[in-house]
Short mmCIF file of C-alpha atoms in Angstrom, two decimals:
data_model
loop_
_atom_site.label_atom_id
_atom_site.label_comp_id
_atom_site.label_asym_id
_atom_site.label_seq_id
_atom_site.Cartn_x
_atom_site.Cartn_y
_atom_site.Cartn_z
CA UNK A 1 261.39 18.91 200.90
CA UNK A 2 259.80 15.84 202.10
CA UNK A 3 259.57 14.21 198.83
CA UNK A 4 263.26 14.91 198.29
CA UNK A 5 263.93 13.37 201.74
CA UNK A 6 262.00 10.31 200.95
CA UNK A 7 263.69 9.95 197.59
CA UNK A 8 267.29 10.82 198.51
CA UNK A 9 268.65 7.56 196.94
CA UNK A 10 266.94 8.39 193.71
CA UNK A 11 268.12 11.77 193.83
CA UNK A 12 271.93 10.94 194.21
CA UNK A 13 271.94 8.26 191.84
CA UNK A 14 270.15 10.69 189.20
CA UNK A 15 273.23 13.08 190.11
CA UNK A 16 275.68 10.26 189.61
CA UNK A 17 274.11 9.47 186.29
CA UNK A 18 274.06 12.99 184.91
CA UNK A 19 277.68 13.24 186.20
CA UNK A 20 278.79 10.29 184.32
CA UNK A 21 276.79 11.66 181.16
CA UNK A 22 278.81 14.74 181.54
CA UNK A 23 282.02 12.37 181.60
CA UNK A 24 280.75 10.70 178.46
CA UNK A 25 280.10 13.96 176.65
CA UNK A 26 283.69 15.22 177.58
CA UNK A 27 285.13 11.85 176.46
CA UNK A 28 283.29 12.02 173.05
CA UNK A 29 284.33 15.77 172.62
CA UNK A 30 288.23 14.88 173.24
CA UNK A 31 288.01 12.44 170.26
CA UNK A 32 287.51 9.09 171.82
CA UNK A 33 285.05 8.26 169.53
CA UNK A 34 286.52 4.87 168.47
CA UNK A 35 285.97 3.17 171.93
CA UNK A 36 283.78 0.12 172.25
CA UNK A 37 280.36 0.21 174.18
CA UNK A 38 280.57 -0.33 177.75
CA UNK A 39 280.06 -3.93 178.77
CA UNK A 40 277.36 -5.00 181.27
CA UNK A 41 277.71 -3.77 184.57
CA UNK A 42 278.65 -6.20 187.35
CA UNK A 43 279.00 -5.92 191.16
CA UNK A 44 280.89 -8.23 193.42
CA UNK A 45 279.31 -9.65 196.77
CA UNK A 46 281.61 -8.14 199.46
CA UNK A 47 281.87 -7.95 202.92
CA UNK A 48 281.44 -4.43 204.55
CA UNK A 49 280.67 -2.41 207.63
CA UNK A 50 277.34 -0.68 206.66
CA UNK A 51 276.20 2.29 208.57
CA UNK A 52 273.06 4.22 208.66
CA UNK A 53 273.59 7.78 209.67
CA UNK A 54 271.90 11.17 209.88
CA UNK A 55 274.36 14.06 208.28
CA UNK A 56 274.49 17.50 209.45
CA UNK A 57 276.87 20.42 209.81
CA UNK A 58 277.50 22.03 213.24
CA UNK A 59 280.04 24.25 215.29
CA UNK A 60 282.56 23.63 217.68
CA UNK A 61 281.94 24.95 221.28
CA UNK A 62 283.81 24.46 224.46
CA UNK A 63 282.46 21.67 226.47
CA UNK A 64 282.95 23.49 229.85
CA UNK A 65 281.87 27.02 229.93
CA UNK A 66 282.61 29.27 233.32
CA UNK A 67 280.56 32.53 233.49
CA UNK A 68 282.44 34.93 235.93
CA UNK A 69 280.06 37.01 238.34
CA UNK A 70 279.98 38.08 241.99
CA UNK A 71 277.77 38.50 244.69
CA UNK A 72 279.04 41.79 245.30
CA UNK A 73 276.55 44.03 243.65
CA UNK A 74 276.20 47.77 243.43
CA UNK A 75 280.15 48.39 243.62
CA UNK A 76 282.23 50.23 241.11
CA UNK A 77 284.66 48.27 239.25
CA UNK A 78 288.04 49.30 240.11
CA UNK A 79 290.19 46.87 237.78
CA UNK A 80 289.77 44.59 235.19
CA UNK A 81 292.68 42.26 234.77
CA UNK A 82 291.84 40.20 231.54
CA UNK A 83 290.89 40.73 227.88
CA UNK A 84 289.13 38.48 225.43
CA UNK A 85 291.71 35.99 224.16
CA UNK A 86 293.71 35.90 227.24
CA UNK A 87 294.19 32.32 228.81
CA UNK A 88 293.65 32.19 232.34
CA UNK A 89 294.43 29.57 235.30
CA UNK A 90 292.13 28.74 238.25
CA UNK A 91 292.64 31.47 240.89
CA UNK A 92 293.67 34.16 238.57
CA UNK A 93 292.04 37.50 239.24
CA UNK A 94 289.53 38.60 236.57
CA UNK A 95 288.36 41.92 238.21
CA UNK A 96 288.53 43.76 241.37
CA UNK A 97 285.46 46.01 242.83
CA UNK A 98 285.72 48.99 245.06
CA UNK A 99 284.66 47.95 248.64
CA UNK A 100 284.95 51.37 250.56
CA UNK A 101 281.42 51.68 251.11
CA UNK A 102 280.92 48.13 252.04
CA UNK A 103 283.53 48.26 254.50
CA UNK A 104 282.03 51.26 256.26
CA UNK A 105 278.83 49.46 256.42
CA UNK A 106 280.38 46.62 257.91
CA UNK A 107 282.05 48.69 260.56
CA UNK A 108 278.37 50.11 261.54
CA UNK A 109 276.72 46.78 261.32
CA UNK A 110 279.37 45.24 263.80
CA UNK A 111 278.89 48.30 266.19
CA UNK A 112 275.16 47.86 266.18
CA UNK A 113 275.49 43.96 266.74
CA UNK A 114 277.92 44.89 269.71
CA UNK A 115 274.95 47.13 271.21
CA UNK A 116 272.58 44.46 270.81
CA UNK A 117 274.83 41.79 272.33
CA UNK A 118 275.61 43.95 275.25
CA UNK A 119 271.82 44.77 275.97
CA UNK A 120 270.82 41.00 275.76
CA UNK A 121 273.67 39.95 278.15
CA UNK A 122 272.22 42.42 280.55
CA UNK A 123 268.69 41.29 280.19
CA UNK A 124 269.62 37.71 280.52
CA UNK A 125 271.74 38.06 283.46
CA UNK A 126 269.09 40.08 285.26
CA UNK A 127 266.53 37.34 284.29
CA UNK A 128 269.03 34.73 285.78
CA UNK A 129 269.35 36.73 289.09
CA UNK A 130 265.64 36.89 289.56
CA UNK A 131 264.98 33.32 289.06
CA UNK A 132 267.86 32.67 291.48
CA UNK A 133 266.15 34.89 294.02
CA UNK A 134 262.88 33.40 293.34
CA UNK A 135 264.24 29.89 294.12
CA UNK A 136 265.71 30.95 297.33
CA UNK A 137 262.46 32.53 298.39
CA UNK A 138 260.54 29.66 297.41
CA UNK A 139 262.69 27.26 299.63
CA UNK A 140 262.68 29.78 302.52
CA UNK A 141 258.80 30.02 302.15
CA UNK A 142 258.23 26.39 302.05
CA UNK A 143 260.19 26.02 305.17
CA UNK A 144 258.29 28.95 306.63
CA UNK A 145 254.97 27.09 306.21
CA UNK A 146 255.80 24.26 308.37
CA UNK A 147 257.68 26.57 311.06
CA UNK A 148 254.55 28.79 311.33
CA UNK A 149 252.53 25.64 311.95
CA UNK A 150 254.93 24.37 314.47
CA UNK A 151 254.87 27.69 316.10
CA UNK A 152 251.00 28.20 316.14
CA UNK A 153 251.01 24.61 317.53
CA UNK A 154 253.29 25.70 320.41
CA UNK A 155 251.38 29.02 321.06
CA UNK A 156 248.24 26.89 321.26
CA UNK A 157 249.50 24.64 323.58
CA UNK A 158 251.10 27.31 325.91
CA UNK A 159 247.87 28.98 325.90
CA UNK A 160 246.18 25.75 326.89
CA UNK A 161 248.52 25.34 329.86
CA UNK A 162 247.89 28.92 330.82
CA UNK A 163 244.23 28.13 330.66
CA UNK A 164 244.57 25.05 332.62
CA UNK A 165 246.53 27.05 335.44
CA UNK A 166 244.11 29.73 335.65
CA UNK A 167 241.05 27.09 335.83
CA UNK A 168 242.87 25.26 338.72
CA UNK A 169 243.72 28.50 340.57
CA UNK A 170 239.85 29.52 339.83
CA UNK A 171 238.69 26.35 341.34
CA UNK A 172 240.88 26.48 344.42
CA UNK A 173 239.81 29.95 345.21
CA UNK A 174 236.13 28.93 344.81
CA UNK A 175 236.84 26.07 347.41
CA UNK A 176 238.75 28.52 349.65
CA UNK A 177 235.93 30.79 349.56
CA UNK A 178 233.18 28.37 350.23
CA UNK A 179 235.12 27.05 353.18
CA UNK A 180 234.54 30.45 354.77
CA UNK A 181 231.24 29.95 356.77
CA UNK A 182 230.73 33.70 357.63
CA UNK A 183 229.72 35.29 354.52
CA UNK A 184 229.77 38.64 355.71
CA UNK A 185 233.22 38.50 357.02
CA UNK A 186 236.26 40.22 355.57
CA UNK A 187 237.93 36.93 354.89
CA UNK A 188 234.86 35.83 352.75
CA UNK A 189 234.39 39.10 350.88
CA UNK A 190 238.28 39.04 349.91
CA UNK A 191 237.92 35.47 349.03
CA UNK A 192 235.03 36.30 346.70
CA UNK A 193 236.86 39.22 345.10
CA UNK A 194 239.70 36.72 344.41
CA UNK A 195 237.22 34.25 342.81
CA UNK A 196 235.93 36.90 340.50
CA UNK A 197 239.38 38.04 339.59
CA UNK A 198 240.49 34.30 338.78
CA UNK A 199 237.09 33.68 336.80
CA UNK A 200 237.92 36.62 334.64
CA UNK A 201 241.41 35.56 334.26
CA UNK A 202 240.37 31.86 333.51
CA UNK A 203 237.84 33.28 331.01
CA UNK A 204 240.49 35.36 329.25
CA UNK A 205 243.06 32.53 328.96
CA UNK A 206 240.27 30.32 327.67
CA UNK A 207 239.69 32.87 324.79
CA UNK A 208 243.56 33.00 324.13
CA UNK A 209 243.94 29.35 323.73
CA UNK A 210 240.83 28.98 321.63
CA UNK A 211 242.38 31.95 319.32
CA UNK A 212 245.77 30.21 319.18
CA UNK A 213 243.83 26.80 318.26
CA UNK A 214 241.86 28.46 315.64
CA UNK A 215 245.08 30.06 314.09
CA UNK A 216 246.94 26.49 314.25
CA UNK A 217 243.85 24.68 312.68
CA UNK A 218 243.60 27.53 309.90
CA UNK A 219 247.41 26.88 309.10
CA UNK A 220 247.11 23.32 308.94
CA UNK A 221 244.22 23.36 307.02
CA UNK A 222 245.70 25.89 304.35
CA UNK A 223 249.27 24.34 304.23
CA UNK A 224 248.57 22.79 300.83
CA UNK A 225 247.13 25.97 299.25
CA UNK A 226 250.11 27.81 301.03
CA UNK A 227 252.60 25.35 299.44
CA UNK A 228 250.84 25.64 296.00
CA UNK A 229 250.92 29.45 296.03
CA UNK A 230 254.67 29.41 296.76
CA UNK A 231 255.38 26.95 294.10
CA UNK A 232 253.14 28.94 291.66
CA UNK A 233 255.08 32.03 292.39
CA UNK A 234 258.10 30.33 291.76
CA UNK A 235 256.82 28.82 288.49
CA UNK A 236 255.82 32.48 287.49
CA UNK A 237 259.07 33.53 287.76
CA UNK A 238 260.43 30.44 285.93
CA UNK A 239 258.24 31.23 283.10
CA UNK A 240 259.33 34.72 282.89
CA UNK A 241 262.97 33.61 282.69
CA UNK A 242 262.10 31.23 279.90
CA UNK A 243 260.39 34.00 277.99
CA UNK A 244 263.43 36.18 278.25
CA UNK A 245 265.85 33.67 277.27
CA UNK A 246 263.45 32.81 274.21
CA UNK A 247 262.76 36.38 273.23
CA UNK A 248 266.55 36.98 273.38
CA UNK A 249 267.69 33.86 271.74
CA UNK A 250 267.83 35.25 268.10
CA UNK A 251 268.74 38.87 269.26
CA UNK A 252 271.26 40.17 266.84
CA UNK A 253 270.59 37.20 264.24
CA UNK A 254 269.57 39.61 261.43
CA UNK A 255 272.48 41.93 262.25
CA UNK A 256 274.77 39.04 262.24
CA UNK A 257 273.37 37.87 258.83
CA UNK A 258 274.01 41.61 257.51
CA UNK A 259 277.55 41.45 258.83
CA UNK A 260 277.79 37.88 256.92
CA UNK A 261 276.59 39.24 253.72
CA UNK A 262 278.81 42.14 253.78
CA UNK A 263 281.75 40.30 254.73
CA UNK A 264 280.96 37.72 251.66
CA UNK A 265 280.38 40.78 249.51
CA UNK A 266 284.03 42.24 250.39
CA UNK A 267 285.56 38.80 249.89
CA UNK A 268 283.86 38.71 246.52
CA UNK A 269 285.08 41.92 245.32
CA UNK A 270 288.18 40.08 244.19
CA UNK A 271 286.67 37.88 241.34
CA UNK A 272 288.63 34.78 240.57
CA UNK A 273 288.71 32.30 237.95
CA UNK A 274 287.43 28.95 239.41
CA UNK A 275 288.94 27.07 236.44
CA UNK A 276 291.33 27.72 233.55
CA UNK A 277 290.57 28.37 229.95
CA UNK A 278 290.47 30.93 227.29
CA UNK A 279 288.47 34.33 228.04
CA UNK A 280 286.00 34.58 225.25
CA UNK A 281 284.06 37.37 226.71
CA UNK A 282 284.62 40.64 228.85
CA UNK A 283 281.40 42.38 229.79
CA UNK A 284 282.48 45.36 232.13
CA UNK A 285 285.16 48.05 232.07
CA UNK A 286 286.71 49.96 235.03
CA UNK A 287 284.20 52.76 236.46
CA UNK A 288 281.07 50.56 235.74
CA UNK A 289 278.66 50.02 238.48
CA UNK A 290 278.20 46.13 238.89
CA UNK A 291 274.78 44.82 239.20
CA UNK A 292 275.18 41.21 239.01
CA UNK A 293 275.66 40.70 235.41
CA UNK A 294 278.32 38.22 233.80
CA UNK A 295 281.67 39.89 234.19
CA UNK A 296 283.64 37.36 231.92
CA UNK A 297 283.14 33.94 229.91
CA UNK A 298 286.02 31.27 230.39
CA UNK A 299 286.03 28.20 227.73
CA UNK A 300 287.80 25.28 228.42
CA UNK A 301 289.43 24.75 225.31
CA UNK A 302 291.07 21.30 226.19
CA UNK A 303 287.81 19.69 225.17
CA UNK A 304 285.14 20.40 222.73
CA UNK A 305 281.58 19.86 221.92
CA UNK A 306 279.75 20.26 218.65
CA UNK A 307 276.16 21.74 218.43
CA UNK A 308 274.11 21.07 215.30
CA UNK A 309 270.58 21.50 214.45
CA UNK A 310 268.58 18.07 213.22
CA UNK A 311 265.30 18.53 211.33
CA UNK A 312 262.10 17.13 212.48
CA UNK A 313 262.28 14.19 210.18
CA UNK A 314 265.53 12.70 211.51
CA UNK A 315 265.28 14.09 215.17
CA UNK A 316 263.48 11.07 216.42
CA UNK A 317 266.23 8.76 215.41
CA UNK A 318 268.67 10.30 217.34
CA UNK A 319 269.45 9.33 220.74
CA UNK A 320 271.99 10.17 223.62
CA UNK A 321 274.97 7.69 223.29
CA UNK A 322 275.02 7.29 219.70
CA UNK A 323 278.26 7.38 218.00
CA UNK A 324 279.13 10.26 215.97
CA UNK A 325 281.83 10.59 213.22
CA UNK A 326 283.43 14.23 212.91
CA UNK A 327 285.00 15.82 209.97
CA UNK A 328 286.45 19.69 209.73
CA UNK A 329 288.23 21.49 207.12
CA UNK A 330 290.96 22.12 209.55
CA UNK A 331 291.71 18.23 210.10
CA UNK A 332 291.12 17.38 206.63
CA UNK A 333 290.37 13.68 206.08
CA UNK A 334 291.09 12.70 209.96
CA UNK A 335 287.86 11.54 211.45
CA UNK A 336 287.35 12.54 214.90
CA UNK A 337 284.85 10.33 217.25
CA UNK A 338 282.07 11.68 219.09
CA UNK A 339 279.00 10.68 221.26
CA UNK A 340 275.68 12.42 221.38
CA UNK A 341 275.38 14.08 224.52
CA UNK A 342 272.15 15.91 224.70
CA UNK A 343 269.03 16.05 222.49
CA UNK A 344 266.90 18.96 223.06
CA UNK A 345 263.28 17.86 223.76
CA UNK A 346 261.88 21.01 221.95
CA UNK A 347 262.34 22.86 218.51
CA UNK A 348 264.98 25.28 218.53
CA UNK A 349 264.65 27.09 215.28
CA UNK A 350 264.03 26.88 211.49
CA UNK A 351 266.40 24.76 209.39
CA UNK A 352 268.22 25.60 206.49
CA UNK A 353 268.51 23.11 203.56
CA UNK A 354 271.43 21.18 202.32
CA UNK A 355 269.34 19.92 199.55
CA UNK A 356 269.95 22.82 196.91
CA UNK A 357 273.71 22.38 197.36
CA UNK A 358 273.35 18.77 196.59
CA UNK A 359 271.08 19.35 193.52
CA UNK A 360 273.72 21.84 192.66
CA UNK A 361 275.55 18.70 191.64
CA UNK A 362 278.21 19.02 194.41
CA UNK A 363 279.03 15.45 194.15
CA UNK A 364 282.10 15.36 196.12
CA UNK A 365 280.12 16.78 199.23
CA UNK A 366 277.23 14.26 198.51
CA UNK A 367 279.74 11.32 198.45
CA UNK A 368 281.41 12.58 201.47
CA UNK A 369 278.08 12.29 203.46
CA UNK A 370 277.59 8.42 202.59
CA UNK A 371 275.24 6.72 204.90
CA UNK A 372 272.91 9.46 205.62
CA UNK A 373 269.41 8.32 205.98
CA UNK A 374 268.15 11.76 204.87
CA UNK A 375 268.84 15.53 204.49
CA UNK A 376 268.46 17.13 207.82
CA UNK A 377 266.38 20.20 207.64
CA UNK A 378 264.64 22.07 205.19
CA UNK A 379 263.47 25.69 204.74
CA UNK A 380 259.99 24.86 206.22
CA UNK A 381 261.37 22.32 208.91
CA UNK A 382 261.72 23.23 212.35
CA UNK A 383 265.03 21.82 213.90
CA UNK A 384 266.46 20.47 217.17
CA UNK A 385 269.45 21.22 218.84
CA UNK A 386 271.88 18.08 219.28
CA UNK A 387 274.87 18.50 221.32
CA UNK A 388 277.76 16.04 220.50
CA UNK A 389 281.02 15.56 222.95
CA UNK A 390 284.04 15.26 220.86
CA UNK A 391 286.16 12.39 222.28
CA UNK A 392 289.31 12.61 220.09
CA UNK A 393 292.03 14.85 221.32
CA UNK A 394 293.01 17.44 218.37
CA UNK A 395 294.96 20.54 218.81
CA UNK A 396 293.93 21.80 215.53
CA UNK A 397 290.37 22.40 216.67
CA UNK A 398 289.08 25.98 217.66
CA UNK A 399 285.90 27.26 219.02
CA UNK A 400 283.46 28.38 216.07
CA UNK A 401 285.02 25.81 213.47
CA UNK A 402 282.43 24.34 211.33
CA UNK A 403 282.08 20.44 212.19
CA UNK A 404 280.69 17.89 209.30
CA UNK A 405 278.92 15.23 211.43
CA UNK A 406 277.35 12.00 210.95
CA UNK A 407 275.50 10.30 213.48
CA UNK A 408 275.57 6.64 213.57
CA UNK A 409 271.99 5.33 213.92
CA UNK A 410 273.11 1.57 213.16
CA UNK A 411 276.27 -0.10 212.35
CA UNK A 412 276.66 -3.63 211.18
CA UNK A 413 280.13 -5.06 210.71
CA UNK A 414 281.52 -7.71 208.23
CA UNK A 415 278.26 -8.27 206.50
CA UNK A 416 277.69 -9.34 202.92
CA UNK A 417 276.78 -6.31 200.91
CA UNK A 418 276.09 -5.28 197.23
CA UNK A 419 275.39 -1.92 195.67
CA UNK A 420 271.93 -0.97 196.41
CA UNK A 421 270.94 -0.79 192.64
CA UNK A 422 271.77 -4.54 192.31
CA UNK A 423 268.83 -5.47 194.32
CA UNK A 424 265.50 -5.68 192.28
CA UNK A 425 261.80 -6.48 193.25
CA UNK A 426 259.16 -8.33 191.27
CA UNK A 427 255.48 -7.78 191.13
CA UNK A 428 254.99 -9.17 194.44
CA UNK A 429 257.66 -7.01 196.02
CA UNK A 430 260.04 -9.94 196.52
CA UNK A 431 263.72 -8.91 196.42
CA UNK A 432 266.16 -10.84 194.16
CA UNK A 433 269.34 -10.46 192.33
CA UNK A 434 270.73 -11.80 189.10
CA UNK A 435 273.75 -13.80 189.95
CA UNK A 436 276.15 -14.48 187.17
CA UNK A 437 276.70 -18.04 185.99
CA UNK A 438 278.79 -17.78 183.03
CA UNK A 439 278.47 -16.42 179.38
CA UNK A 440 276.76 -17.36 176.43
CA UNK A 441 278.31 -17.93 172.80
CA UNK A 442 277.82 -13.95 172.04
CA UNK A 443 279.75 -13.23 175.42
CA UNK A 444 276.83 -12.03 177.28
CA UNK A 445 276.25 -13.23 180.86
CA UNK A 446 274.10 -15.66 181.75
CA UNK A 447 272.38 -15.20 185.16
CA UNK A 448 270.26 -17.09 187.90
CA UNK A 449 267.73 -15.30 189.83
CA UNK A 450 268.32 -15.73 193.62
CA UNK A 451 265.72 -14.45 196.17
CA UNK A 452 267.31 -12.18 198.77
CA UNK A 453 266.25 -10.26 202.10
CA UNK A 454 267.53 -7.04 202.57
CA UNK A 455 269.37 -5.88 205.90
CA UNK A 456 270.68 -2.59 206.68
CA UNK A 457 270.67 -0.12 203.89
CA UNK A 458 273.17 2.62 203.54
CA UNK A 459 273.04 5.27 200.74
CA UNK A 460 275.08 2.98 198.42
CA UNK A 461 274.94 -0.45 199.72
CA UNK A 462 272.56 -2.97 200.93
CA UNK A 463 273.23 -5.85 203.44
CA UNK A 464 272.24 -9.04 202.10
CA UNK A 465 270.77 -11.82 204.41
CA UNK A 466 269.39 -14.97 204.09
CA UNK A 467 270.27 -15.53 200.35
CA UNK A 468 272.74 -18.30 199.93
CA UNK A 469 275.11 -15.85 198.01
CA UNK A 470 278.74 -16.03 199.09
CA UNK A 471 281.60 -13.47 199.10
CA UNK A 472 283.29 -13.03 195.90
CA UNK A 473 280.25 -14.05 193.64
CA UNK A 474 279.42 -11.68 190.84
CA UNK A 475 276.10 -10.09 190.37
CA UNK A 476 274.51 -8.82 187.17
CA UNK A 477 273.42 -4.86 187.45
CA UNK A 478 270.31 -3.83 186.04
CA UNK A 479 270.89 -1.98 182.66
CA UNK A 480 269.04 1.09 183.75
CA UNK A 481 271.44 1.43 186.67
CA UNK A 482 274.78 0.74 184.88
CA UNK A 483 277.44 3.43 185.14
CA UNK A 484 281.02 2.93 183.78
CA UNK A 485 282.51 4.41 186.78
CA UNK A 486 279.99 4.05 189.53
CA UNK A 487 281.68 1.53 191.67
CA UNK A 488 285.13 3.43 191.31
CA UNK A 489 283.00 6.67 192.43
CA UNK A 490 281.52 4.95 195.48
CA UNK A 491 284.66 3.12 196.61
CA UNK A 492 286.41 6.44 196.43
CA UNK A 493 283.87 8.08 198.42
CA UNK A 494 283.86 8.49 202.20
CA UNK A 495 283.83 5.32 204.09
CA UNK A 496 280.84 6.23 205.95
CA UNK A 497 278.57 4.41 203.68
CA UNK A 498 280.08 1.23 204.04
CA UNK A 499 283.57 -0.17 203.65
#
């Protein structure tokens, strides 16, 4: 296959020569024996649009396809409203799923969420009340710290005053007792008793005052610790409150998610088309249990793509954005325009070969593929899927129709050209043509060898550059390539090889 691909032009020329030989045989058989031999074959330098292309066949597919499915799984299919071949618009109901079990589950989930929300509200309210009470207690306890210190100081000062009074009374009693000269008198004895009594009272008052002083000093010394302890108690309550709020923040979220899922599933039970088009597949029936499969396929028949397989020898020449000429049996000679939309980066299959048909001398199909650089595919070749968008509106197209495509690899417009067999090469592989300069006495053409450089080359024509040739000049074709109706056959073929 590779040899055939690389020698395509020779193969096509051979087929044309054989076909012409058949024509000659038929002419001889019909009694045209007296016609003179053909004269030397010539070609004219003409301006044409030349194109190199890759030819293949493919199939029309919808450019946009919607696979209808639903998030509602596990439900029984209650109704199917479409059949294959129906046309639908966006919003049309495709099928309906039974939601009885879903609705019961939704009611249970809503009840459970309500219970959780009520419990959460009570927990939060208790935490709020406890925090408010802790704040009040903190303020009262902080105030009580200084109040207690003030009270202790007042008690201490009062005890000191009491002690001072007792000490003064004691000192006066001692003075009164010492003023009595007769220590044996009843007056002295009474005074002595009074001194002892006042002494005991003074000592007791001293102890009391010292106790109050110690209490006051302790309160003053421990004031900061008391304040810290009160604040820590309050902070503990704040932390408890925050923990309660955090722990209940997401309470019911999982239940709400379940409710949302059930609600979405119930809403998804009425399955609608999101775009219009032709129903090309329905994969479910009433009574089926839906498990997430594609319910139906809707294809947009207002715009088409063509998918084709290109062989490995040609695929590296095909790129996204290249122009494509498309023909179909349904549209006859009308040429549809397209653009390469996608080229698969990996092989997608084994290619079939069109070469056998070509070597079966189907000249019409061969000439209809003018401009192809090679046959795409072969029995041993892998192929790559190429997707082509069809840009020419046509109401005759149908999904699955066969498309004959030519992917334009290069296109040169209004260039000087000759049939490719007019260009010869010498031993140094320099290209030249035989430009006709006139005729000799015997009526044979006289020629001049003109060096040329070839540009783009299609199956039938070669671009001539930097040659000095002019449009309209005649070129003598090599005898081995002559054929009576070659030029007519080329001109009668598809325009894809050059105009």
